[in-house]
Amino acid sequence: MKRVLAIDDTHYMLAMLSECLQEAGHSVVTAQDGVEGLAQLREHRPDMVITDLNMPNMDGLQFVRAARRDPAGIDLPILLLTTETAQNLRDEAARAHATGWLCKPFEPDQILRLVEQLA
Amino acid sequence: MMDETDFRKVFLTECDELMGQLRDSLATLGDDDLEQLNTAFRAVHSVKGGAAAFGMEELVRFAHIFEDRLAGLRDQGKCPVGAERDLLIRGGDVLELLIERVQDEVQTPLPDWAAATVAQFDGEAAPISELSNASPPQQGEVPDAESETLTLTLRPRPNFFLSGHEPGKLISAAQALGLTDFSIAGDVAKLVDLDPSKCPFEWTLTFDDPDVEALRDFFSVYDLSLDIEGLPGPTLHQPPSSDRHPPVGGSDHIARSNRTLRVELSRIDRIVNLVGEIVIAQAALSQNSTLTLADEATSTVDELSRLIREMQDSVMSIRAQPIKTVFSRMPRVVRDLSETLQREVRLEVEGEQTEVDTTVIEELVEPLTHALRNAMDHGIEPPEERVAKGKPRQGTITLSAKHRGEQVVITVRDDGRGIPRDKVLNSAIDRGLIASAEGLSPEAIDNLVFLPGFSTSSEVSEISGRGVGMDVVKRKITGLGGRCRIESEPGEGLAIILTLPLTLAVLDGMVVRICGERFVIPLTGVVEAVRIRPSDVETMPDGSWILARRGQHLPLFDLGTLLGLGPSSGGLGLIVDTESHGPVVVLVDLLLGQRQVVLKSVETNYQHVRGVSGATILGDGLVALILDVTALIFERVEPGASHGLEEVA
């Protein structure tokens, strides 16, 4: 069982992620933007983070950069889950030290497999 | 099917590109800029890989020692300076020479300078023992369909650890996919050299009877920080050559994000020509007044015209290249000259992504080099003089390119002395009054710095030297259908402004009738069309004409007479900006309209004809000559150099 932090500004995305992870026996913490995500990260010390890219207040890339400077997130697997495909964004994600880039739509199996693989 | 010679050709084309990258990165090697060193390394490495595949031994040998030296520097994290950097730059020259030798199949011994450089490299180079397994790259690692095992090589990038990956997790998770063996590949650095934030080694993973699809899924999440080689199917951003050393940065990915296809230029030229023909045919269709089309047909023809125009644009964009290919050679020119001329100069480059037709790009190297040389030699003062003048010790030369309508404007600007021009001549040029100053030999005044041997003229002794090579610039640029202009601020600096057509294949022109013949005047120079009343024209004592218009006095020329066809009958004039000579008015009989025309060379059949820059086929299938108004009016016939129009027309 792993503890996963899911960050997304849309409710149904959070609901879908939570459902699929919890069904497989993982525990899920959620946040609606990067700022809240950072607070949850420090409080709950998850094993892995799955975050959206475009969010208000603090976007996914900013979150990754902030998390990498935080003891709670420095070596954590952080997946970006997004509809964006632009290469320059991916390059930026690599530079920000994001663990991986996952394009929406996702399959529940895929998410579960990645949790196994990375966390 | 491509045979080996085709691949060879592709490789050699690629070498051009790689050498551009190499030049680029070596010229801009700055403090702590390991990325540049790494780019240089990758370029040399790719040359070596390809050369090995084609058995180009001489090239492989040198690329190998060159690459070793670059890798050594990079691994020490040290940017070369001074002599070391010079050696690398010379190494680049040798590599370029070796590639040319392969291209031209030259077998003779190397020239002395190259041999000396090679020897210098050899002096400290590592043995070539590992060469055999370093190349040819890739091939052996892609399994054939029969194979039951699959071997992958994983190369973590420097951000692998920093991105929250752990090799242990990867390996244990991979076991579920049939991982049977894994080992560390490549050299592992000594413990003291290890950077704990970077993954120091590569692995080879062997899978038994793998599900390739699942493997691809499995590895896709690592693509931000891991290069994988040997995985069949769509690539996971794997580099084209087998890069044994993990790259220092990830910028090579940006370059590869747009897929490219290499095509010989001649094939595209053929398409360009065909499209040109289509444009002509289409013009014939829409211009033919005897053809009465039904309404529906008319709209279809309109639609077709639009599509054809679009097609033409797209075809042109295939041949477009960022002007960077030329600009990238310039830092080297500046650097070399700084030494010989004892100047301190900083080169700034703007707009290097501006796209220009390949045919234009190729012709730009020489004039730009000349313009730069001129700016350094005669514009930028020696450091002491600059300080005395209260200028920064280091001079600045700005090289910029931008689009303006259907043209590209390239500017070479320096902050040096400028031209201390005589004020009278200056204002005469600025106001375009030069034609009235016949006694002063208009060409000598007009073309001033663009005239060959201008600097020796006693009248302009103050500015001696300015103008060396500038005639070359002018000749080349006008040869391309472009124009050059100078903006000078005495004591402050000088700008040489080159305006060029985006392409040499098509131009927008004004079709005019002169003495029953049709001609095309390129629209780039045409300022406006005017109706000319005899009362506005004054005849000067020498018989030349001046048109008074809105308080301006413009020289007036009869194109019919200049072309040897007799005097024009109409009262229409076109104001044409000749740049170097200011605006002039030319008399024509009739304006037939503005048209896009396809440029056909007349030089192949008639040599260079003064005043004619080409010919085109008009909508009705008849030929019209494209006039170079400036040359027609101002260039005098040099005996033996060119012949008059009469012989053609």
mmCIF file of C-alpha atoms in Angstrom, chain B residues 47 103 108 116 119 127 161 214 233 235 238 247 349 373 450 485 494 498 527 547 567 572:
data_model
loop_
_atom_site.group_PDB
_atom_site.id
_atom_site.type_symbol
_atom_site.label_atom_id
_atom_site.label_comp_id
_atom_site.label_asym_id
_atom_site.label_seq_id
_atom_site.Cartn_x
_atom_site.Cartn_y
_atom_site.Cartn_z
ATOM 1 C CA VAL B 47 30.678 12.674 -37.667
ATOM 2 C CA GLN B 103 33.507 14.625 -50.599
ATOM 3 C CA THR B 108 46.873 13.648 -51.487
ATOM 4 C CA ALA B 116 50.597 20.054 -37.779
ATOM 5 C CA ALA B 119 50.130 16.010 -34.810
ATOM 6 C CA PRO B 127 45.090 5.165 -28.100
ATOM 7 C CA PHE B 161 18.598 10.838 -9.814
ATOM 8 C CA ALA B 214 4.628 -3.597 -22.592
ATOM 9 C CA GLY B 233 9.220 0.537 -32.735
ATOM 10 C CA THR B 235 11.520 5.750 -30.602
ATOM 11 C CA GLN B 238 16.709 8.059 -28.601
ATOM 12 C CA PRO B 247 24.942 14.059 -22.341
ATOM 13 C CA VAL B 349 23.367 38.551 -33.377
ATOM 14 C CA ARG B 373 35.647 42.742 -42.212
ATOM 15 C CA PHE B 450 30.426 50.870 -52.914
ATOM 16 C CA ARG B 485 22.357 51.060 -48.357
ATOM 17 C CA LEU B 494 27.802 52.830 -39.420
ATOM 18 C CA LEU B 498 21.120 44.796 -47.187
ATOM 19 C CA VAL B 527 7.447 53.842 -55.051
ATOM 20 C CA LEU B 547 10.597 66.397 -63.019
ATOM 21 C CA PRO B 567 11.041 57.670 -77.332
ATOM 22 C CA LEU B 572 3.042 57.894 -67.418
#
